[in-house]
Structures are given as C-alpha cells and as structure tokens.
C-alpha cells in the first residue's frame, strides 16, 4: 500500500475507533465488545486491508505505553498495601491457569503436544489491564477490589511471558534434538532473573528520569521525556533477559508516586491529559485491531482446524476451563484468608469480593501478541491462534455479565461523600500550614487587601468544617463548588463574547480562558467521573 493510502486508512481507523467508543458509551454498552464486533464485520468486507499481527510491534510498540499509562494512574501506596492479594493473583493464579488450561487443551485439542498446550495456557493466562481498569471504573467497585484487579492485570503479564518462554523452549527442543531442554530449575531461575532485572531496571529508569525531570521547567520538555519513558524501561529490560513488563510498571508507579515532587503543576496537567488521550486511543484501537485481524486468523484456522462443530466444542470447553480455574483459585484463596491464621484473616476479603474477581478475568492485548510468539514448529499453531482470539472475545463477552453479577452481589460502591470529606479535611490542614507561612512572609510593604484576600481563600474550608451547615442544608464546600461552576460558565461566555466583538487581543483572551480552565480543573479534582 502506498504511503498516502496508509495514512488514509490510519485516519479512518482512528475516526472509527473514536466514533464507535463514543456511541457505545452513550448507549451504555461495553466499547471493547462493540469495537471487536465492528472490526470483525469490517474484516469480511472486500477492500478492507487484511490486518497481519506483528507480535514485536504489539509487544514493543503498543504494550509499553498502555502499561505505563495505567501504572502512572495507579496508587503505589494501595498496591503496596494489597501486595499479598495481588501476588496471589499475578503469580499463583497465572501458574494455576497455565497448568489447568494447558492440561485441558492437551486432552481436547487434536494433535498438539503437551509443551504446545502449556504454551497456550500461558498465552491465555494474563488478564488485560486496559479492559479490567475500564470495567472496574465504570462499575464503581469498592476501592480495595479495584486495587487488586488493577495490580493483578499490571503484574501478571510477566509471569505469563516467563511461562510462555519455558514452553517455547520445550517446543523448540522437541523439534530440534540438538537444543538442550529446559528443566524445572531453569524455569525458576529464568523467572527470578526476569523479576530481579525487570524491577531493578524499572527503579533505575524511574530514579534517573525523576532526577532529570526535576530540573526541567518547560512542560513540553517534561511531557516529551514522559512519552519515551515506557520504551526506555521496556527495551533494556528485554535485552538483558528481564521482564520489560515489570520494568515499565515499576517505572510508572515510581514516577507517578513522585510526580508532586519532581514535576511542576503545568507539567503534571499536561502529562495527565496526554497520557489519557494516548491510553484512550491505544486501548480502544487494540480491540478494533483484534476484530480486523479475525478474517486472516479464521482462514488459517479453517485449514488447520478439526472441523466446525468440534471447534465450537473445543472453544466452549476452553472458555469454561479458563473461568473455572479462576473461580476455583479465588474460592481457594478466599478460604485461606477467611479460615487461616489471624494475620491472614485480618487482611482477607469476603466471598462476594472473591466471586466478583472471578468474573473479571478479561483477556486482551497480551494474549493477542503472545500467541503469535509461538514458533512455526508448534503443532496446530494456526488453530491455537484462532482459539486465543476466541478466548479474548469470549472473556470480553463474559465481562459484560459483570454489572449483573455486581448488582446481585450488592457490593458497596465507593463512599464518595466520605472521600470528599477527607479531601476537604486534608486541604484545610494544608491551608493552615500555608497561612502560617503567609504570616512569616508578610511585610509592611504588602498591601493589606492582598493579604486579606489570601487569608479569606485559605480559611474558607477550615471555617466550613468547624461550622457545618444545619441538617437539610447543602454543605458550604459543595455549595461553593456548585455556584462557582455557574460563575465559571458565565465568565467563559463573557470572554468568548468579548473575543467575538474583537475588544481584546487574542493573547489576553487565551490567557484568561486558561486561568478559568485551571480553576475548573481544580474544582473537578476528586469528583467522580463516568468511566474512571
């Protein structure tokens, strides 16, 4: 395809992604499912280019920014607090799934070796960080549950890819006797090296870039460096036989945690907006990409597969094995927490939380990329690739049941009023320190009305907390936000009217609009938003 044609298709691809995602959101349905369906239908239309999946393009091009975008928005403190539950899922559940699904595939898929079956189990073991985060945010799950799901989906890729590498080594050694087979101790050593190298490089990259960015004052320079950060972590880790996934996640968690110290306010706002845009485009484009790839995979599977009805039965059995392995593991770990030692019972979760986590096992981009890493000598390779696509689509459809499951479980939503109260209390505490610093810095040369204005703004929240509104009356902070939003809307309309009348220079207009936008953004901080 010529360069102009390629650019046209890329523009159409992005336009379709944005349009379908927006319409799906308005209709209240899962955007990933709709995108896969639209892509699958389009793949059978004559004239639509056949999409060829390049695993290195996905692993090195798409996966690092997707993981980084999720990591910098994930709370490092929350992940550390729930590290035991996250490790049980990201390591224990992945290993259990590899064995369970691998044995199932070996028994029901014709003419595949045990190594190829375990490789398939490793391919479908990790959940998708993008889909899980999107669904968790939209359903307003309990914060603790969201932390575990996000932490699991960020870290389980490393375990699955190590297991896949071990299975691939077994496949290669079976087809080439001159290659020394990998033993169990070799797998353990490979996993240890991957973790140590990945975590180490992640911290080094985070520390070095944090030091550099602390000395950058231009938001454009800071954001530009931020855009290449996931690749600076991923590529060296992979070259040194470490886990690039862990390197990106660790670097993202570290830099996200240190952002208030190493970045200016303008840089943080710019980085947040840029990564939200990148994440939106990539995460939704991946699912459209999955659908568009279906036609090519389907053609190869027809030639390599055992037949239509046998394929349907195999697909259903494998989907059940994937779900049941997750359900059984969650019930087992919940039992350990509920009936184990006191220190475990204190950190446990309820049966309802365990069931909710069981239904959140959605697969996505890592499964899509990993299945194409299988060597050409893999028995039934094309059919296994088709089955991986079935698993991705099937778990996406299964994720659509999660809202129903959550409603039936009656899980408590996050207490937004309590969270806002804590925000106000912390802000009042910070403002009291600011007032003390103001008293130290004020001199006789400072005009009193300036000092009075600063003092009035700083004491508003503390006064509202010390003198709460009577029952039935809107709290002062909430009333202030509501009325200030009305004022901001009117102020913006007035500025735009002045611009239309040509009474001010454009530089002045843009400056005032930017100030209004900053204040509106400040009012939105901590406010629950749809889809997050």
Short mmCIF file of N, CA and C in Angstrom, two decimals, residues 177-325:
data_model
loop_
_atom_site.label_atom_id
_atom_site.label_comp_id
_atom_site.label_asym_id
_atom_site.label_seq_id
_atom_site.Cartn_x
_atom_site.Cartn_y
_atom_site.Cartn_z
N UNK A 177 16.57 -31.86 18.36
CA UNK A 177 17.24 -32.59 19.44
C UNK A 177 18.56 -31.97 19.88
N UNK A 178 19.18 -31.16 19.02
CA UNK A 178 20.47 -30.55 19.40
C UNK A 178 20.32 -29.46 20.44
N UNK A 179 19.08 -28.97 20.63
CA UNK A 179 18.83 -27.92 21.62
C UNK A 179 18.60 -28.56 22.98
N UNK A 180 19.33 -28.09 23.98
CA UNK A 180 19.21 -28.66 25.33
C UNK A 180 17.86 -28.28 25.95
N UNK A 181 17.07 -29.25 26.43
CA UNK A 181 15.76 -28.93 27.02
C UNK A 181 15.90 -28.14 28.31
N UNK A 182 14.88 -27.35 28.60
CA UNK A 182 14.87 -26.52 29.80
C UNK A 182 14.21 -27.30 30.94
N UNK A 183 14.90 -27.44 32.07
CA UNK A 183 14.33 -28.18 33.19
C UNK A 183 13.59 -27.25 34.14
N UNK A 184 13.01 -27.83 35.20
CA UNK A 184 12.20 -27.06 36.13
C UNK A 184 13.03 -25.99 36.83
N UNK A 185 14.27 -26.34 37.20
CA UNK A 185 15.12 -25.35 37.86
C UNK A 185 15.46 -24.20 36.91
N UNK A 186 15.57 -24.52 35.64
CA UNK A 186 15.83 -23.48 34.65
C UNK A 186 14.68 -22.49 34.55
N UNK A 187 13.45 -23.01 34.66
CA UNK A 187 12.28 -22.13 34.63
C UNK A 187 12.26 -21.21 35.85
N UNK A 188 12.56 -21.78 37.02
CA UNK A 188 12.59 -20.98 38.25
C UNK A 188 13.66 -19.90 38.15
N UNK A 189 14.84 -20.29 37.65
CA UNK A 189 15.93 -19.32 37.52
C UNK A 189 15.56 -18.22 36.52
N UNK A 190 14.94 -18.59 35.40
CA UNK A 190 14.53 -17.60 34.40
C UNK A 190 13.53 -16.62 34.99
N UNK A 191 12.59 -17.15 35.79
CA UNK A 191 11.60 -16.28 36.41
C UNK A 191 12.27 -15.32 37.39
N UNK A 192 13.20 -15.84 38.19
CA UNK A 192 13.89 -14.99 39.16
C UNK A 192 14.68 -13.89 38.47
N UNK A 193 15.40 -14.26 37.39
CA UNK A 193 16.18 -13.26 36.64
C UNK A 193 15.25 -12.22 36.04
N UNK A 194 14.14 -12.66 35.47
CA UNK A 194 13.20 -11.73 34.85
C UNK A 194 12.67 -10.72 35.86
N UNK A 195 12.35 -11.20 37.07
CA UNK A 195 11.80 -10.31 38.10
C UNK A 195 12.86 -9.34 38.60
N UNK A 196 14.03 -9.87 38.95
CA UNK A 196 15.09 -9.02 39.52
C UNK A 196 15.55 -7.97 38.50
N UNK A 197 15.82 -8.40 37.28
CA UNK A 197 16.28 -7.46 36.26
C UNK A 197 15.19 -6.45 35.92
N UNK A 198 13.96 -6.93 35.76
CA UNK A 198 12.85 -6.02 35.42
C UNK A 198 12.60 -4.97 36.48
N UNK A 199 12.52 -5.41 37.74
CA UNK A 199 12.29 -4.46 38.83
C UNK A 199 13.47 -3.51 38.98
N UNK A 200 14.68 -4.05 38.86
CA UNK A 200 15.87 -3.21 39.00
C UNK A 200 15.94 -2.12 37.94
N UNK A 201 15.73 -2.49 36.69
CA UNK A 201 15.77 -1.50 35.61
C UNK A 201 14.63 -0.51 35.76
N UNK A 202 13.47 -0.98 36.18
CA UNK A 202 12.35 -0.06 36.39
C UNK A 202 12.68 1.03 37.41
N UNK A 203 13.29 0.62 38.52
CA UNK A 203 13.67 1.60 39.54
C UNK A 203 14.78 2.54 39.05
N UNK A 204 15.75 1.98 38.34
CA UNK A 204 16.85 2.82 37.83
C UNK A 204 16.32 3.85 36.85
N UNK A 205 15.49 3.42 35.91
CA UNK A 205 14.91 4.35 34.93
C UNK A 205 14.06 5.40 35.62
N UNK A 206 13.24 4.96 36.59
CA UNK A 206 12.41 5.91 37.32
C UNK A 206 13.23 6.92 38.09
N UNK A 207 14.29 6.46 38.75
CA UNK A 207 15.12 7.37 39.54
C UNK A 207 15.86 8.36 38.64
N UNK A 208 16.47 7.87 37.56
CA UNK A 208 17.25 8.74 36.67
C UNK A 208 16.34 9.76 36.00
N UNK A 209 15.22 9.31 35.45
CA UNK A 209 14.32 10.24 34.78
C UNK A 209 13.68 11.20 35.78
N UNK A 210 13.42 10.72 36.99
CA UNK A 210 12.89 11.62 38.01
C UNK A 210 13.88 12.74 38.33
N UNK A 211 15.17 12.40 38.40
CA UNK A 211 16.20 13.41 38.65
C UNK A 211 16.26 14.42 37.50
N UNK A 212 16.20 13.92 36.27
CA UNK A 212 16.26 14.81 35.10
C UNK A 212 15.03 15.71 35.04
N UNK A 213 13.87 15.13 35.22
CA UNK A 213 12.62 15.89 35.08
C UNK A 213 12.46 16.91 36.20
N UNK A 214 13.11 16.66 37.33
CA UNK A 214 13.03 17.63 38.42
C UNK A 214 13.69 18.94 38.04
N UNK A 215 14.62 18.90 37.09
CA UNK A 215 15.33 20.10 36.67
C UNK A 215 14.78 20.69 35.38
N UNK A 216 13.69 20.11 34.85
CA UNK A 216 13.04 20.65 33.66
C UNK A 216 11.89 21.56 34.09
N UNK A 217 11.84 22.73 33.52
CA UNK A 217 10.76 23.65 33.88
C UNK A 217 9.78 23.87 32.72
N UNK A 218 10.12 23.38 31.54
CA UNK A 218 9.22 23.52 30.39
C UNK A 218 8.33 22.29 30.29
N UNK A 219 7.00 22.43 30.42
CA UNK A 219 6.10 21.27 30.34
C UNK A 219 6.26 20.48 29.05
N UNK A 220 6.60 21.16 27.94
CA UNK A 220 6.77 20.46 26.67
C UNK A 220 7.94 19.48 26.76
N UNK A 221 9.06 19.91 27.36
CA UNK A 221 10.21 19.03 27.51
C UNK A 221 9.89 17.87 28.45
N UNK A 222 9.21 18.17 29.53
CA UNK A 222 8.85 17.14 30.51
C UNK A 222 7.94 16.09 29.88
N UNK A 223 6.92 16.55 29.15
CA UNK A 223 5.99 15.62 28.52
C UNK A 223 6.67 14.80 27.44
N UNK A 224 7.57 15.43 26.69
CA UNK A 224 8.29 14.71 25.64
C UNK A 224 9.11 13.57 26.24
N UNK A 225 9.77 13.83 27.37
CA UNK A 225 10.53 12.79 28.04
C UNK A 225 9.61 11.70 28.58
N UNK A 226 8.44 12.12 29.05
CA UNK A 226 7.47 11.16 29.57
C UNK A 226 7.01 10.18 28.49
N UNK A 227 6.88 10.67 27.26
CA UNK A 227 6.35 9.83 26.18
C UNK A 227 7.30 8.68 25.82
N UNK A 228 8.60 8.84 26.04
CA UNK A 228 9.54 7.77 25.72
C UNK A 228 9.93 6.94 26.93
N UNK A 229 9.44 7.31 28.11
CA UNK A 229 9.79 6.59 29.34
C UNK A 229 9.47 5.10 29.27
N UNK A 230 8.27 4.69 28.83
CA UNK A 230 7.99 3.24 28.80
C UNK A 230 8.97 2.46 27.93
N UNK A 231 9.44 3.06 26.84
CA UNK A 231 10.38 2.37 25.97
C UNK A 231 11.78 2.33 26.58
N UNK A 232 12.14 3.39 27.31
CA UNK A 232 13.43 3.40 27.99
C UNK A 232 13.50 2.32 29.07
N UNK A 233 12.38 1.95 29.62
CA UNK A 233 12.34 0.88 30.62
C UNK A 233 12.20 -0.50 29.98
N UNK A 234 11.33 -0.61 28.98
CA UNK A 234 10.98 -1.91 28.41
C UNK A 234 12.13 -2.52 27.61
N UNK A 235 12.73 -1.74 26.70
CA UNK A 235 13.72 -2.29 25.77
C UNK A 235 14.98 -2.79 26.49
N UNK A 236 15.60 -2.00 27.39
CA UNK A 236 16.79 -2.53 28.08
C UNK A 236 16.48 -3.77 28.91
N UNK A 237 15.31 -3.81 29.55
CA UNK A 237 14.95 -4.98 30.36
C UNK A 237 14.84 -6.22 29.48
N UNK A 238 14.22 -6.08 28.32
CA UNK A 238 14.09 -7.22 27.42
C UNK A 238 15.46 -7.68 26.91
N UNK A 239 16.31 -6.74 26.56
CA UNK A 239 17.64 -7.09 26.04
C UNK A 239 18.50 -7.79 27.08
N UNK A 240 18.26 -7.49 28.36
CA UNK A 240 19.04 -8.10 29.45
C UNK A 240 18.32 -9.31 30.04
N UNK A 241 17.34 -9.86 29.29
CA UNK A 241 16.61 -11.06 29.69
C UNK A 241 15.77 -10.85 30.96
N UNK A 242 15.39 -9.60 31.18
CA UNK A 242 14.48 -9.30 32.28
C UNK A 242 13.06 -9.15 31.77
N UNK A 243 12.18 -8.80 32.66
CA UNK A 243 10.78 -8.58 32.30
C UNK A 243 10.57 -7.11 31.95
N UNK A 244 10.38 -6.83 30.66
CA UNK A 244 10.08 -5.46 30.25
C UNK A 244 8.79 -4.96 30.84
N UNK A 245 7.83 -5.88 31.03
CA UNK A 245 6.55 -5.51 31.62
C UNK A 245 6.75 -4.97 33.03
N UNK A 246 7.51 -5.72 33.85
CA UNK A 246 7.76 -5.26 35.22
C UNK A 246 8.54 -3.95 35.24
N UNK A 247 9.47 -3.80 34.32
CA UNK A 247 10.27 -2.57 34.27
C UNK A 247 9.37 -1.36 34.01
N UNK A 248 8.46 -1.49 33.06
CA UNK A 248 7.55 -0.38 32.74
C UNK A 248 6.62 -0.08 33.91
N UNK A 249 6.06 -1.13 34.52
CA UNK A 249 5.12 -0.94 35.63
C UNK A 249 5.82 -0.28 36.82
N UNK A 250 7.02 -0.77 37.17
CA UNK A 250 7.74 -0.20 38.31
C UNK A 250 8.11 1.26 38.04
N UNK A 251 8.60 1.54 36.83
CA UNK A 251 8.94 2.92 36.49
C UNK A 251 7.71 3.82 36.55
N UNK A 252 6.59 3.33 36.03
CA UNK A 252 5.36 4.12 36.06
C UNK A 252 4.85 4.37 37.46
N UNK A 253 4.85 3.33 38.30
CA UNK A 253 4.40 3.50 39.69
C UNK A 253 5.31 4.47 40.44
N UNK A 254 6.63 4.36 40.22
CA UNK A 254 7.60 5.22 40.91
C UNK A 254 7.43 6.67 40.49
N UNK A 255 7.37 6.92 39.18
CA UNK A 255 7.26 8.29 38.69
C UNK A 255 5.89 8.89 39.01
N UNK A 256 4.84 8.06 38.98
CA UNK A 256 3.52 8.56 39.36
C UNK A 256 3.47 8.96 40.82
N UNK A 257 4.14 8.17 41.67
CA UNK A 257 4.18 8.47 43.10
C UNK A 257 5.01 9.72 43.40
N UNK A 258 6.09 9.92 42.62
CA UNK A 258 7.00 11.04 42.85
C UNK A 258 6.61 12.30 42.07
N UNK A 259 5.56 12.23 41.27
CA UNK A 259 5.19 13.35 40.40
C UNK A 259 5.03 14.68 41.15
N UNK A 260 4.38 14.72 42.32
CA UNK A 260 4.23 16.02 43.01
C UNK A 260 5.55 16.66 43.41
N UNK A 261 6.62 15.86 43.49
CA UNK A 261 7.91 16.37 43.92
C UNK A 261 8.80 16.75 42.75
N UNK A 262 8.70 15.99 41.65
CA UNK A 262 9.66 16.17 40.55
C UNK A 262 9.10 16.98 39.40
N UNK A 263 7.80 17.27 39.38
CA UNK A 263 7.21 17.98 38.25
C UNK A 263 6.54 19.27 38.70
N UNK A 264 6.48 20.21 37.76
CA UNK A 264 5.71 21.42 38.02
C UNK A 264 4.22 21.11 37.83
N UNK A 265 3.38 21.99 38.33
CA UNK A 265 1.93 21.78 38.19
C UNK A 265 1.52 21.73 36.73
N UNK A 266 2.12 22.62 35.91
CA UNK A 266 1.79 22.64 34.49
C UNK A 266 2.20 21.33 33.82
N UNK A 267 3.35 20.80 34.20
CA UNK A 267 3.82 19.55 33.61
C UNK A 267 2.92 18.39 33.99
N UNK A 268 2.46 18.37 35.25
CA UNK A 268 1.58 17.29 35.68
C UNK A 268 0.26 17.32 34.92
N UNK A 269 -0.31 18.51 34.74
CA UNK A 269 -1.57 18.62 33.99
C UNK A 269 -1.37 18.18 32.55
N UNK A 270 -0.27 18.66 31.93
CA UNK A 270 0.00 18.30 30.54
C UNK A 270 0.22 16.79 30.38
N UNK A 271 1.00 16.20 31.29
CA UNK A 271 1.27 14.76 31.20
C UNK A 271 -0.01 13.95 31.38
N UNK A 272 -0.83 14.36 32.34
CA UNK A 272 -2.08 13.64 32.58
C UNK A 272 -2.99 13.65 31.36
N UNK A 273 -3.15 14.81 30.75
CA UNK A 273 -4.01 14.92 29.58
C UNK A 273 -3.44 14.13 28.41
N UNK A 274 -2.14 14.21 28.21
CA UNK A 274 -1.53 13.50 27.09
C UNK A 274 -1.66 11.99 27.24
N UNK A 275 -1.38 11.47 28.44
CA UNK A 275 -1.45 10.03 28.62
C UNK A 275 -2.88 9.52 28.63
N UNK A 276 -3.82 10.32 29.08
CA UNK A 276 -5.23 9.91 28.99
C UNK A 276 -5.65 9.79 27.53
N UNK A 277 -5.18 10.72 26.70
CA UNK A 277 -5.50 10.66 25.27
C UNK A 277 -4.85 9.44 24.62
N UNK A 278 -3.56 9.23 24.91
CA UNK A 278 -2.85 8.08 24.34
C UNK A 278 -3.50 6.77 24.78
N UNK A 279 -3.82 6.69 26.05
CA UNK A 279 -4.43 5.46 26.57
C UNK A 279 -5.78 5.21 25.91
N UNK A 280 -6.58 6.26 25.76
CA UNK A 280 -7.89 6.11 25.13
C UNK A 280 -7.74 5.58 23.70
N UNK A 281 -6.85 6.19 22.93
CA UNK A 281 -6.69 5.79 21.53
C UNK A 281 -6.14 4.37 21.41
N UNK A 282 -5.10 4.06 22.18
CA UNK A 282 -4.47 2.75 22.05
C UNK A 282 -5.35 1.63 22.57
N UNK A 283 -5.95 1.84 23.75
CA UNK A 283 -6.71 0.74 24.35
C UNK A 283 -7.93 0.39 23.51
N UNK A 284 -8.57 1.38 22.92
CA UNK A 284 -9.74 1.10 22.09
C UNK A 284 -9.34 0.64 20.69
N UNK A 285 -8.24 1.19 20.18
CA UNK A 285 -7.77 0.77 18.85
C UNK A 285 -7.35 -0.70 18.87
N UNK A 286 -6.81 -1.18 19.99
CA UNK A 286 -6.40 -2.57 20.08
C UNK A 286 -7.57 -3.51 19.85
N UNK A 287 -8.72 -3.19 20.43
CA UNK A 287 -9.88 -4.07 20.28
C UNK A 287 -10.44 -4.03 18.86
N UNK A 288 -10.40 -2.87 18.23
CA UNK A 288 -10.78 -2.80 16.81
C UNK A 288 -9.78 -3.60 15.98
N UNK A 289 -8.53 -3.52 16.34
CA UNK A 289 -7.47 -4.27 15.67
C UNK A 289 -7.71 -5.78 15.80
N UNK A 290 -8.14 -6.21 16.98
CA UNK A 290 -8.44 -7.63 17.20
C UNK A 290 -9.53 -8.09 16.24
N UNK A 291 -10.59 -7.30 16.11
CA UNK A 291 -11.67 -7.66 15.20
C UNK A 291 -11.23 -7.69 13.75
N UNK A 292 -10.43 -6.72 13.33
CA UNK A 292 -9.97 -6.66 11.94
C UNK A 292 -9.04 -7.82 11.60
N UNK A 293 -8.36 -8.37 12.60
CA UNK A 293 -7.44 -9.49 12.37
C UNK A 293 -8.17 -10.82 12.24
N UNK A 294 -9.45 -10.83 12.55
CA UNK A 294 -10.18 -12.09 12.66
C UNK A 294 -10.25 -12.84 11.33
N UNK A 295 -10.41 -12.11 10.23
CA UNK A 295 -10.60 -12.78 8.93
C UNK A 295 -9.37 -13.62 8.57
N UNK A 296 -8.18 -13.01 8.72
CA UNK A 296 -6.97 -13.75 8.38
C UNK A 296 -6.76 -14.96 9.28
N UNK A 297 -7.02 -14.78 10.57
CA UNK A 297 -6.87 -15.90 11.51
C UNK A 297 -7.89 -16.98 11.20
N UNK A 298 -9.10 -16.57 10.85
CA UNK A 298 -10.17 -17.53 10.56
C UNK A 298 -9.80 -18.39 9.34
N UNK A 299 -9.23 -17.76 8.30
CA UNK A 299 -8.85 -18.51 7.11
C UNK A 299 -7.82 -19.58 7.42
N UNK A 300 -6.81 -19.24 8.22
CA UNK A 300 -5.78 -20.21 8.57
C UNK A 300 -6.34 -21.31 9.47
N UNK A 301 -7.25 -20.93 10.37
CA UNK A 301 -7.81 -21.92 11.30
C UNK A 301 -8.68 -22.93 10.57
N UNK A 302 -9.38 -22.50 9.52
CA UNK A 302 -10.22 -23.42 8.75
C UNK A 302 -9.37 -24.53 8.14
N UNK A 303 -8.20 -24.17 7.64
CA UNK A 303 -7.32 -25.16 7.02
C UNK A 303 -6.63 -26.03 8.07
N UNK A 304 -6.39 -25.48 9.25
CA UNK A 304 -5.62 -26.19 10.28
C UNK A 304 -6.51 -26.85 11.33
N UNK A 305 -7.80 -26.48 11.36
CA UNK A 305 -8.68 -26.92 12.43
C UNK A 305 -9.31 -28.27 12.18
N UNK A 306 -9.98 -28.82 13.23
CA UNK A 306 -10.56 -30.17 13.12
C UNK A 306 -11.97 -30.19 12.53
N UNK A 307 -12.59 -29.05 12.29
CA UNK A 307 -13.96 -29.02 11.81
C UNK A 307 -14.79 -28.04 12.63
N UNK A 308 -15.92 -27.62 12.07
CA UNK A 308 -16.70 -26.55 12.68
C UNK A 308 -17.23 -26.94 14.05
N UNK A 309 -17.96 -28.06 14.11
CA UNK A 309 -18.61 -28.41 15.38
C UNK A 309 -17.60 -28.80 16.45
N UNK A 310 -16.55 -29.49 16.05
CA UNK A 310 -15.52 -29.83 17.03
C UNK A 310 -14.81 -28.58 17.54
N UNK A 311 -14.64 -27.59 16.63
CA UNK A 311 -14.04 -26.32 17.05
C UNK A 311 -14.93 -25.60 18.05
N UNK A 312 -16.23 -25.61 17.82
CA UNK A 312 -17.17 -24.98 18.75
C UNK A 312 -17.08 -25.64 20.13
N UNK A 313 -17.07 -26.96 20.15
CA UNK A 313 -16.99 -27.68 21.43
C UNK A 313 -15.67 -27.37 22.14
N UNK A 314 -14.58 -27.39 21.40
CA UNK A 314 -13.27 -27.09 22.00
C UNK A 314 -13.25 -25.68 22.58
N UNK A 315 -13.80 -24.73 21.83
CA UNK A 315 -13.82 -23.33 22.29
C UNK A 315 -14.61 -23.19 23.58
N UNK A 316 -15.77 -23.82 23.64
CA UNK A 316 -16.61 -23.72 24.84
C UNK A 316 -15.92 -24.36 26.04
N UNK A 317 -15.32 -25.52 25.83
CA UNK A 317 -14.65 -26.22 26.94
C UNK A 317 -13.47 -25.40 27.46
N UNK A 318 -12.69 -24.80 26.56
CA UNK A 318 -11.55 -24.00 26.99
C UNK A 318 -12.00 -22.74 27.74
N UNK A 319 -13.06 -22.10 27.27
CA UNK A 319 -13.58 -20.92 27.99
C UNK A 319 -14.06 -21.31 29.38
N UNK A 320 -14.71 -22.47 29.49
CA UNK A 320 -15.15 -22.94 30.81
C UNK A 320 -13.94 -23.25 31.69
N UNK A 321 -12.90 -23.85 31.10
CA UNK A 321 -11.70 -24.16 31.88
C UNK A 321 -11.03 -22.89 32.40
N UNK A 322 -11.00 -21.86 31.57
CA UNK A 322 -10.40 -20.58 31.97
C UNK A 322 -11.19 -19.95 33.11
N UNK A 323 -12.53 -19.95 32.96
CA UNK A 323 -13.36 -19.35 34.01
C UNK A 323 -13.28 -20.17 35.30
N UNK A 324 -13.38 -21.50 35.18
CA UNK A 324 -13.39 -22.34 36.38
C UNK A 324 -12.05 -22.29 37.11
N UNK A 325 -10.96 -22.23 36.37
CA UNK A 325 -9.66 -22.14 37.03
C UNK A 325 -9.56 -20.87 37.86
#
